[in-house]
Tab-separated table of C-alpha atoms and ligand atoms in Angstrom:
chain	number	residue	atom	x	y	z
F	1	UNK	CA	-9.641	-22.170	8.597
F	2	UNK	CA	-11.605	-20.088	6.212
F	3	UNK	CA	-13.819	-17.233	7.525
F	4	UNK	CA	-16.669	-15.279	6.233
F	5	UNK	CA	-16.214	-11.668	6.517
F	6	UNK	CA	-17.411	-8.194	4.802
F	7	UNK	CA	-15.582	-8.073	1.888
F	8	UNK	CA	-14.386	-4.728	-0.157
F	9	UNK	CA	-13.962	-5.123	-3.771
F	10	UNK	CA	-11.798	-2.547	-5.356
F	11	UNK	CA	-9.943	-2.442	-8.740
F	12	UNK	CA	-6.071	-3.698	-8.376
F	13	UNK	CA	-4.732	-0.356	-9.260
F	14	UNK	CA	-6.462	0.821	-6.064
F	15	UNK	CA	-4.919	-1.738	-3.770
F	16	UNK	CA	-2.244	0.362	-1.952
F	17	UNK	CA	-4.826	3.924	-1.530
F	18	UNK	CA	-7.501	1.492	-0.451
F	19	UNK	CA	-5.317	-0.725	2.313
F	20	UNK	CA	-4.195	3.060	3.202
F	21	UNK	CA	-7.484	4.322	3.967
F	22	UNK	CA	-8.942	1.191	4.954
F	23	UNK	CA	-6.045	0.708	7.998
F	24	UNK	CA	-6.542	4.046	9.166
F	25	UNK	CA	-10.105	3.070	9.927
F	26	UNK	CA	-9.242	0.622	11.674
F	27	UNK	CA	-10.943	-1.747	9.508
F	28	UNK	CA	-9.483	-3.982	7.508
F	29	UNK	CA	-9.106	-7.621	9.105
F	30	UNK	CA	-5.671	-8.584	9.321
F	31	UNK	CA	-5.936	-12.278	10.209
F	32	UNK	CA	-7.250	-12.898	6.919
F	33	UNK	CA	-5.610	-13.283	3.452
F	34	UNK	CA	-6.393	-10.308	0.821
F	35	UNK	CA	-7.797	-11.724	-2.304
F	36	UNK	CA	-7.340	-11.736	-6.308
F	37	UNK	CA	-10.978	-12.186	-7.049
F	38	UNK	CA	-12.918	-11.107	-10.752
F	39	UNK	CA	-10.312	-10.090	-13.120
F	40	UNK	CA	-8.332	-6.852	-12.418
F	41	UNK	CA	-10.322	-6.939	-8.903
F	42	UNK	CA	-8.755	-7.484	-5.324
F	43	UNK	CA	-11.008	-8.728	-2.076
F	44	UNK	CA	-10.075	-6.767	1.188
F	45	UNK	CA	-11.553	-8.198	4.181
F	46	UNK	CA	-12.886	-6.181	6.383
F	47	UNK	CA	-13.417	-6.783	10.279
F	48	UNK	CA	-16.925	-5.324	10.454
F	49	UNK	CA	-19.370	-3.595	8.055
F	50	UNK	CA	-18.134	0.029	7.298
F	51	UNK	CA	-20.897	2.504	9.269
F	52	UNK	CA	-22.729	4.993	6.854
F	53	UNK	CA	-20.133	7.707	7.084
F	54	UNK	CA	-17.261	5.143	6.605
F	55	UNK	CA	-19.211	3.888	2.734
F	56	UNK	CA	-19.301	7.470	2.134
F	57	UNK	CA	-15.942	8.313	2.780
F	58	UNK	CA	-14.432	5.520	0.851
F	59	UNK	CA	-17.050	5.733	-1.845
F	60	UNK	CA	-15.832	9.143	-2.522
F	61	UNK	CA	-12.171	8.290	-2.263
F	62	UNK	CA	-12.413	5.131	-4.375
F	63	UNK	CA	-13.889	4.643	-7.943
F	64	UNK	CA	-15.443	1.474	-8.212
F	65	UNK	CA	-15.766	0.449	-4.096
F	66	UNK	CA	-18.490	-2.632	-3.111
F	67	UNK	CA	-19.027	-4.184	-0.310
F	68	UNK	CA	-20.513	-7.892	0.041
F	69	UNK	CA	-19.615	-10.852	2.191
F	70	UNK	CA	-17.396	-13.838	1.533
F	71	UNK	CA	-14.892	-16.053	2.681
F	72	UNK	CA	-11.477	-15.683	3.430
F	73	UNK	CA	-8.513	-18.258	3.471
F	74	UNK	CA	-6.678	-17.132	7.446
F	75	UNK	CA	-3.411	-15.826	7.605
F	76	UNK	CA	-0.837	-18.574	8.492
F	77	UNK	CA	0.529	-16.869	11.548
F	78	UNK	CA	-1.300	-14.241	12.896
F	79	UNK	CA	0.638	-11.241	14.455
F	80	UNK	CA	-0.461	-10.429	18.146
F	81	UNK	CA	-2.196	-6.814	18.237
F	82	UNK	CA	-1.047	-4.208	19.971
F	83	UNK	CA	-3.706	-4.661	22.917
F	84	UNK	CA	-2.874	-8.873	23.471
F	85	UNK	CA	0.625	-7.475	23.759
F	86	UNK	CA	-0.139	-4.724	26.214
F	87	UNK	CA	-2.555	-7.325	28.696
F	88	UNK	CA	-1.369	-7.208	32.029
F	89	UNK	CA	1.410	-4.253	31.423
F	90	UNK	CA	-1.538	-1.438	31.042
F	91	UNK	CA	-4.534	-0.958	32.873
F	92	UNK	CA	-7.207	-2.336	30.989
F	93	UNK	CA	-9.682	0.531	30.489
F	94	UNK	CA	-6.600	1.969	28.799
F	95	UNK	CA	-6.608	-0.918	26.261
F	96	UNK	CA	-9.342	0.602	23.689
F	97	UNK	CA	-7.403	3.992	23.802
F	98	UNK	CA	-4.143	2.130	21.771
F	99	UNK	CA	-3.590	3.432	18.589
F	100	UNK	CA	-5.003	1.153	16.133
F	101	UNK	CA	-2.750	2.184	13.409
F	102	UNK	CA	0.435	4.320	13.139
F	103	UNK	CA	2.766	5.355	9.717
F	104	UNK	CA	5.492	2.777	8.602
F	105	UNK	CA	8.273	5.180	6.789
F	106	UNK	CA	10.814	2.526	6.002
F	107	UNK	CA	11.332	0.985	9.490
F	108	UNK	CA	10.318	3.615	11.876
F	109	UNK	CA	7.278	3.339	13.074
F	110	UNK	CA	5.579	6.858	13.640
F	111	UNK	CA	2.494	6.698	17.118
F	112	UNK	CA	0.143	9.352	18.144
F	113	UNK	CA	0.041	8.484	21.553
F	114	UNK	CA	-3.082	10.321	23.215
F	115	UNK	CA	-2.840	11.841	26.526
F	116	UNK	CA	-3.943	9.126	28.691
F	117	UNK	CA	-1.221	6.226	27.580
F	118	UNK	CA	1.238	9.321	28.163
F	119	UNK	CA	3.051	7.338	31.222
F	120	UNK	CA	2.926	3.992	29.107
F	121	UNK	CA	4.646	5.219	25.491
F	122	UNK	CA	7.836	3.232	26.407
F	123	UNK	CA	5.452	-0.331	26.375
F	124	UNK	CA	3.357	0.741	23.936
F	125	UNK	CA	6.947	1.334	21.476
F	126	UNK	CA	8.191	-1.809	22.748
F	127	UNK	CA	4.943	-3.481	22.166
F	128	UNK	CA	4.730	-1.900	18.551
F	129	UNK	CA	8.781	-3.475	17.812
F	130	UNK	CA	6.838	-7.055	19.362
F	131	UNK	CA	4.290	-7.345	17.280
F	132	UNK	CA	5.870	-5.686	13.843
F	133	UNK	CA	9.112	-7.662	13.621
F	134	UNK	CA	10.018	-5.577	9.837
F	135	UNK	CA	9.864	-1.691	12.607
F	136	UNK	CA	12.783	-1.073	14.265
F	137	UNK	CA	12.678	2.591	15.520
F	138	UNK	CA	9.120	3.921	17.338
F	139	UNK	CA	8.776	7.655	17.192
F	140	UNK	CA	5.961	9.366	19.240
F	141	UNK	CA	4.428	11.945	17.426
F	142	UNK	CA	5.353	15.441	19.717
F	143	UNK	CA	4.113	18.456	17.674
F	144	UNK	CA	2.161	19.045	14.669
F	145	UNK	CA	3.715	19.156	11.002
F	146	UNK	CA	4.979	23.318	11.167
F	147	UNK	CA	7.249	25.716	10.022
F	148	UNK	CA	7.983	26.774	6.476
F	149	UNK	CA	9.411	23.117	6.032
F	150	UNK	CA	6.495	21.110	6.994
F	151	UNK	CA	8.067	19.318	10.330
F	152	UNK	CA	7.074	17.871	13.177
F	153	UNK	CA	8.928	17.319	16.519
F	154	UNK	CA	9.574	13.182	17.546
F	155	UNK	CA	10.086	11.512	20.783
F	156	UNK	CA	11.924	8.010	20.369
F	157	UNK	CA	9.757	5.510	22.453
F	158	UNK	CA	11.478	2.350	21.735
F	159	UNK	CA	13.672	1.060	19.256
F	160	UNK	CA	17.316	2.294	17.505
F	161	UNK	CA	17.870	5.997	17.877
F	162	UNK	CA	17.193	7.272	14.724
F	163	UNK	CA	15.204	9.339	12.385
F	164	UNK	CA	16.640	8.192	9.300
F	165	UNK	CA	15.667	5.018	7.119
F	166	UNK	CA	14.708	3.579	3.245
F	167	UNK	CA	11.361	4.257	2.457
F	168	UNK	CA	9.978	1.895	-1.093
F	169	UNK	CA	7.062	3.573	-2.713
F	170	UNK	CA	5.803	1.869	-6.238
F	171	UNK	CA	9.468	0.828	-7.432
F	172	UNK	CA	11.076	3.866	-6.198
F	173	UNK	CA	13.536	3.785	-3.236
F	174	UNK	CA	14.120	6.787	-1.220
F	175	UNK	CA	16.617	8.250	1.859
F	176	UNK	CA	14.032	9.486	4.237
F	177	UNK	CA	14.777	11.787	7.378
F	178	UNK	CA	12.079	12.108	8.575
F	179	UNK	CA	12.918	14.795	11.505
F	180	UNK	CA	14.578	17.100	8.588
F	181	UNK	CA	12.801	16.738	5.805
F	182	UNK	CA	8.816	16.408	4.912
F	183	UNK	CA	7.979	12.720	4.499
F	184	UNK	CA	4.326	11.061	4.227
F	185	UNK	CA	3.792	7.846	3.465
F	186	UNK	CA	0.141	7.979	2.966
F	187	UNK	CA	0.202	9.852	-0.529
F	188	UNK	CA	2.054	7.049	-2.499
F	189	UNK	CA	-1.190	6.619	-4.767
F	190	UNK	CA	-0.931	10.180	-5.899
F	191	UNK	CA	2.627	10.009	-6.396
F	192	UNK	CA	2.392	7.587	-8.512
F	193	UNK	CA	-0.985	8.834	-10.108
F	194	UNK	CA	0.769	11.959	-11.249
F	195	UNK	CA	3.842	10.254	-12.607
F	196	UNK	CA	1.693	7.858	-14.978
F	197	UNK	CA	0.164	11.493	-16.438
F	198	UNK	CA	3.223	12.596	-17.382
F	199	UNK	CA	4.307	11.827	-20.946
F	200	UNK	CA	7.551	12.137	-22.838
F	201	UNK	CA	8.964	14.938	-23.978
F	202	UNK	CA	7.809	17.099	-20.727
F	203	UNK	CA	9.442	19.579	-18.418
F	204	UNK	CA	7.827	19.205	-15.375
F	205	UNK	CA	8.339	22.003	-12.018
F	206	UNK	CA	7.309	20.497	-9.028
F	207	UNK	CA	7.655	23.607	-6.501
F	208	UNK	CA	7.763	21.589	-3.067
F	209	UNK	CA	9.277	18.575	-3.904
F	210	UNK	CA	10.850	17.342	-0.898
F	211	UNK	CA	12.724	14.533	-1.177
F	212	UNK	CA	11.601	13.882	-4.429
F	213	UNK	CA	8.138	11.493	-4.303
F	214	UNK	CA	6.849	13.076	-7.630
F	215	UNK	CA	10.072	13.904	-9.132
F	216	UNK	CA	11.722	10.720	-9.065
F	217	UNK	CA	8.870	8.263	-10.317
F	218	UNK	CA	7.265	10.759	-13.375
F	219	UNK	CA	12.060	10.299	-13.763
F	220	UNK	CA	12.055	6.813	-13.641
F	221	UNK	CA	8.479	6.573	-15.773
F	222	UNK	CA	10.049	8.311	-18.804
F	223	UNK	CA	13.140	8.681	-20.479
F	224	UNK	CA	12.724	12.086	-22.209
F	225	UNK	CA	11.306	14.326	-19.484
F	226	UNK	CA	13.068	17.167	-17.478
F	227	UNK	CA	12.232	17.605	-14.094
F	228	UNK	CA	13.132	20.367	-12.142
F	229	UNK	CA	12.424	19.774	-8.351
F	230	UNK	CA	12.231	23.439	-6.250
F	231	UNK	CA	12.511	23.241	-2.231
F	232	UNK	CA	13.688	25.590	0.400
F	233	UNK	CA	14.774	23.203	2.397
F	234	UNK	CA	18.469	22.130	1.664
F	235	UNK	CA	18.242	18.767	3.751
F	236	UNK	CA	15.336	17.642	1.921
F	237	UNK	CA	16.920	18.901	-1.206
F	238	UNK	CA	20.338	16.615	-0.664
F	239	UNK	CA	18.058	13.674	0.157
F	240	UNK	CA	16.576	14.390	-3.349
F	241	UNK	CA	19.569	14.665	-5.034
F	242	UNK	CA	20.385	11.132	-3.418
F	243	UNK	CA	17.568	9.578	-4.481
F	244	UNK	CA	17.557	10.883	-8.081
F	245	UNK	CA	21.232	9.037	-7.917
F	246	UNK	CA	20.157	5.732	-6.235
F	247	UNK	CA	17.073	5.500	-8.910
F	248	UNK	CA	19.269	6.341	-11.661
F	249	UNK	CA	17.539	9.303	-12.478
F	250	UNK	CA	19.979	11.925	-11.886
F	251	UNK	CA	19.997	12.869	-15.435
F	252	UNK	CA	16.645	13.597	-15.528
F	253	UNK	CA	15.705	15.568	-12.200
F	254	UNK	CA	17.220	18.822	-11.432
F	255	UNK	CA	16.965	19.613	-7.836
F	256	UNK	CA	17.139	23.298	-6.863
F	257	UNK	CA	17.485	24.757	-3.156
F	258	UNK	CA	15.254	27.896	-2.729
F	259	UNK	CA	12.072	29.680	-2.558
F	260	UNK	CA	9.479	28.363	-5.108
F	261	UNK	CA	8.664	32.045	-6.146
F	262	UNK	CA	11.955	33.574	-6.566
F	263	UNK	CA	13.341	30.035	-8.226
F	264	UNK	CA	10.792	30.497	-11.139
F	265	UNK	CA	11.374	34.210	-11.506
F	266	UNK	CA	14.321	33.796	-12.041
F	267	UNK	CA	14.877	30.686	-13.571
F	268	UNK	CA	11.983	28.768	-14.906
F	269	UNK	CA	9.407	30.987	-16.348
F	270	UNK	CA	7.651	30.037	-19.006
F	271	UNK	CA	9.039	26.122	-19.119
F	272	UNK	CA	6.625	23.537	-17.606
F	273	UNK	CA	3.951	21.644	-19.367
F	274	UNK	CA	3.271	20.679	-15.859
F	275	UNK	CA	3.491	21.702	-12.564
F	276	UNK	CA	2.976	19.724	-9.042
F	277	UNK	CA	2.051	22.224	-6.102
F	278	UNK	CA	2.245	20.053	-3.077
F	279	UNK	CA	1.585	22.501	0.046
F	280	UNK	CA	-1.671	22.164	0.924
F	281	UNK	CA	-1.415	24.324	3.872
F	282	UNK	CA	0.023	27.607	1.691
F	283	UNK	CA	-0.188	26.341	-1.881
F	284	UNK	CA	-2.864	29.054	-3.023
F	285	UNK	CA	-0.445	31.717	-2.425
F	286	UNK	CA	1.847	30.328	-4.896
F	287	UNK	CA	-0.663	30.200	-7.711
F	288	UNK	CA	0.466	32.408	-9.487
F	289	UNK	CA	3.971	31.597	-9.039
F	290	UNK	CA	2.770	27.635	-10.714
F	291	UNK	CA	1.161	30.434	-13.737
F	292	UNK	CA	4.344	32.258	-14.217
F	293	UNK	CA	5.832	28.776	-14.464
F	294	UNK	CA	3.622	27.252	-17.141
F	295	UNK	CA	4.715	27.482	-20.551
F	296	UNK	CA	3.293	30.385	-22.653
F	297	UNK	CA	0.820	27.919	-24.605
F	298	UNK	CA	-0.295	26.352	-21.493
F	299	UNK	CA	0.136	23.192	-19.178
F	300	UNK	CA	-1.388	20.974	-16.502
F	301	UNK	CA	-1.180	22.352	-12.671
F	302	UNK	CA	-1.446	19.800	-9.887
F	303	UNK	CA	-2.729	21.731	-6.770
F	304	UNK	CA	-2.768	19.961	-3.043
F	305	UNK	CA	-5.082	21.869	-0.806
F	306	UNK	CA	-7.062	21.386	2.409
F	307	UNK	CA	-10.840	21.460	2.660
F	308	UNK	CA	-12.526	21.632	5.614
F	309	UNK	CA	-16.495	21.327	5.452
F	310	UNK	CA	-19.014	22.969	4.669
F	311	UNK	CA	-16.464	23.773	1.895
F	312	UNK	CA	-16.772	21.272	-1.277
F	313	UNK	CA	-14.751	21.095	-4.393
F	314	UNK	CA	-16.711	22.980	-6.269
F	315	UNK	CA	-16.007	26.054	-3.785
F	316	UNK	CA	-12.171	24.794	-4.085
F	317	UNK	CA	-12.262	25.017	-8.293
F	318	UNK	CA	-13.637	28.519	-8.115
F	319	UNK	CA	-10.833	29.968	-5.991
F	320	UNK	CA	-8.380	28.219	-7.662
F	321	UNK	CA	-9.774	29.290	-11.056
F	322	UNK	CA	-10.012	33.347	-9.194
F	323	UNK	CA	-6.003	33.566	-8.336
F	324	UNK	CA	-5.590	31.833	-11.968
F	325	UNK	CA	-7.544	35.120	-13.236
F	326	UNK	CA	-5.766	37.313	-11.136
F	327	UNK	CA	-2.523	36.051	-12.560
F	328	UNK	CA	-3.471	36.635	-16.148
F	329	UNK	CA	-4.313	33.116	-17.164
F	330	UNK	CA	-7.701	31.293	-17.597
F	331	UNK	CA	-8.351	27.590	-16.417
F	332	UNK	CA	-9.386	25.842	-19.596
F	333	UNK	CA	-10.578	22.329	-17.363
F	334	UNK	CA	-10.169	20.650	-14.183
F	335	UNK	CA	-9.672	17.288	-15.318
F	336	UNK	CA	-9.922	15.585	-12.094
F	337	UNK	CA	-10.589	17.284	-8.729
F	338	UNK	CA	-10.784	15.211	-5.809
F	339	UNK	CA	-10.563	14.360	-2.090
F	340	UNK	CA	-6.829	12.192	-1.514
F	341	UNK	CA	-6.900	11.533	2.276
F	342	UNK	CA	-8.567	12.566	5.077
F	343	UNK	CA	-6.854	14.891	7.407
F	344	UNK	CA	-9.173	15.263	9.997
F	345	UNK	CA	-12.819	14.911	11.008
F	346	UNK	CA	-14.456	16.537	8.106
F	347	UNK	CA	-11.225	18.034	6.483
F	348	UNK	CA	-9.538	16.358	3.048
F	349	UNK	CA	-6.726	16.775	1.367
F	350	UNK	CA	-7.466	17.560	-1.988
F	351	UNK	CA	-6.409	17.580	-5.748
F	352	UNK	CA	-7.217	19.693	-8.537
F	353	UNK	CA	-5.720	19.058	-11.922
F	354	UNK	CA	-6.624	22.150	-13.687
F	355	UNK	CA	-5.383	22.800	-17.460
F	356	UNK	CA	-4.073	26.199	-17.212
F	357	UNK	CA	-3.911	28.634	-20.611
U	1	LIG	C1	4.068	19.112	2.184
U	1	LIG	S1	5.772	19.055	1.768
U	1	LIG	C2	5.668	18.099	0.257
U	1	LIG	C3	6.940	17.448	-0.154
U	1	LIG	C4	6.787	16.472	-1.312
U	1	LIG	N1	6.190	17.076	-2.470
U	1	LIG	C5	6.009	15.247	-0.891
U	1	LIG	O1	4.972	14.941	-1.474
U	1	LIG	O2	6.479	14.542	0.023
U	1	LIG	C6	6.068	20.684	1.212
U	1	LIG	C7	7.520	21.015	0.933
U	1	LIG	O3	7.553	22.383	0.472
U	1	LIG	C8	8.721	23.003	0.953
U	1	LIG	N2	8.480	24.446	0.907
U	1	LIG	C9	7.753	25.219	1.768
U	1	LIG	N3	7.740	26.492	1.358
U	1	LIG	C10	8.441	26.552	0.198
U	1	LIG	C11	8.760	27.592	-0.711
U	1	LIG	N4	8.367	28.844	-0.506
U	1	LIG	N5	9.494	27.290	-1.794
U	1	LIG	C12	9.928	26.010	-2.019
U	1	LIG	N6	9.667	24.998	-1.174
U	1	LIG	C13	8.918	25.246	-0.097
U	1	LIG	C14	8.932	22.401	2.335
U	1	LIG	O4	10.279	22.487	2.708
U	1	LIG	C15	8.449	20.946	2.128
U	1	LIG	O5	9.521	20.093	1.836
């Protein structure tokens, strides 16, 4: 039966980041079918009109966002939510404190499961494997994303015992651990972003590449490029190393265990037209470590940072543009400087692309 419901109008090339940012709201409406509406334009339905705060946020995220009302063809079978699977196995004021969205990496499903469904986690995995027949491993979140490699701590809850899995990002396939190597699944539109920057004939450093998100698409985007893809973490760089092989890339991507700083002393000074800093946490102390990097005539630099309010971009370009100073360079442009996600209430992962001379 068709249904009229809010509808968000974004361009196609925003589909994924929008559906991203849209489920983590908690609002897109899943019983209904996603449409191809005005040329180059998809129709999200929505379950309820975005509040004030919501427009803003996704207005800032998203280019060309609008909001109106139309119909929408229903799903053929719709999937029971977490909550009809949970009635009568949890006690119902506990109901509205489900999660109403977790990470898919591959298969394994990845909860936060909040204090008070602490003695439930086992039904709530079970119920997530029920109702999301493609999951096979539930993983509680148990820590926060620490330590110099960016890792968290897991419980299983339900499912195969496992942390491992294939993760499919934009044509790319990757081995993901995710308990011993850095893996997020919600930055596949800047992977992919960054990649389609990238033209032929560049050497590219990305100084924290994990298990290779950047590295192997900007790889698999271009024939004549060099990539050389730094991490201190040797798990995440043999995951790399497997997925430059399994995307036929292997040529192309150079993967290199070690610290970012003493990797480009001593090895790639003065080669990249490009560089991806993806540490938001630390990246500002390796500034100018991307600087030394850069070729003598100048590149691009791709910096991840956090911003927490009342900090805005603006405050974000001029310390990047200060530690460029300090490091005996000048920032020419920021050519795009943006939020990418948000982290947590009123703090954003950000991206500056800053053309560094
Ligand atoms: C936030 S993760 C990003 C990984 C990858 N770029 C991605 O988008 O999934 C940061 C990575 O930097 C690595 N790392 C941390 N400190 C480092 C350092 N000093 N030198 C090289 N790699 C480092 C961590 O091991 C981790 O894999």
């Amino acid at each position: 039966m068709p249904k009229e419901a809010v509808c968000l109008k974004i361009p196609k090339a925003e589909g994924q980041k929008t559906l991203d940012l849209a489920n983590r709201l908690g609002l897109t409406d899943k019983t209904l079918q996603i449409q191809s509406c005005s040329q180059g334009f998809l129709c999200i339905p929505l379950k309820r009109e975005p509040t004030e705060k919501e427009q803003t946020d996704l207005k800032r995220q998203l280019t060309e966002a609008q909001f109106s009302v139309q119909v929408f063809a229903e799903k053929r079978q719709r999937e029971k939510t977490l909550s009809e699977a949970l009635a009568g196995k949890l006690p119902p004021q506990l109901l509205s404190s489900l999660p109403r969205a977790f990470d898919a990496v591959g298969d394994i499903a990845i909860v936060e499961i909040p204090p008070e469904l602490e003695a439930y986690k086992g039904a709530v995995g079970e119920a997530v494997l029920q109702t999301h027949k493609n999951m096979q491993v539930v993983l509680a979140k148990a820590g926060k994303v620490s330590g110099t490699f960016r890792l968290r701590d897991f419980e299983f809850i339900a499912g195969k015992h496992r942390t491992s899995t294939m993760y499919k990002e934009y044509g790319c396939s990757y081995y993901v651990d995710v308990a011993k190597a850095y893996f997020s699944p919600r930055l596949g539109h800047e992977h992919q972003r960054v990649a389609e920057l990238v033209e032929e004939g560049e050497t590219v450093v990305d100084l924290f590449a994990g298990v290779g998100p950047f590295a192997v698409p900007i790889a698999k985007n271009r024939k004549n490029v060099k990539v050389y893809a730094v991490d201190i973490n040797a798990d995440a760089v043999q995951l790399l190393e497997k997925n430059a092989r399994l995307n036929r890339v292997e040529g192309r991507v150079h993967p290199m265990v070690g610290d970012a700083r003493q990797v480009v002393s001593e090895k790639l000074s003065g080669v990249a037209d490009r560089v991806i800093m993806n540490l938001p946490e630390t990246a500002s102390a390796f500034i100018d470590v991307a600087c030394k990097a850069v070729k003598p005539c100048g590149g691009v630099v791709h910096f991840y940072g956090f911003m927490r309010a009342p900090e805005t971009l603006e405050d974000q370009k001029k310390l990047f543009s200060k530690a460029v100073a300090d490091a005996g360079r000048r920032v020419e442009d920021f050519t795009c400087a943006k939020a990418v996600r948000e982290t947590a209430p009123y703090e954003y992962q950000i991206v500056l692309d800053a053309v560094v001379r």
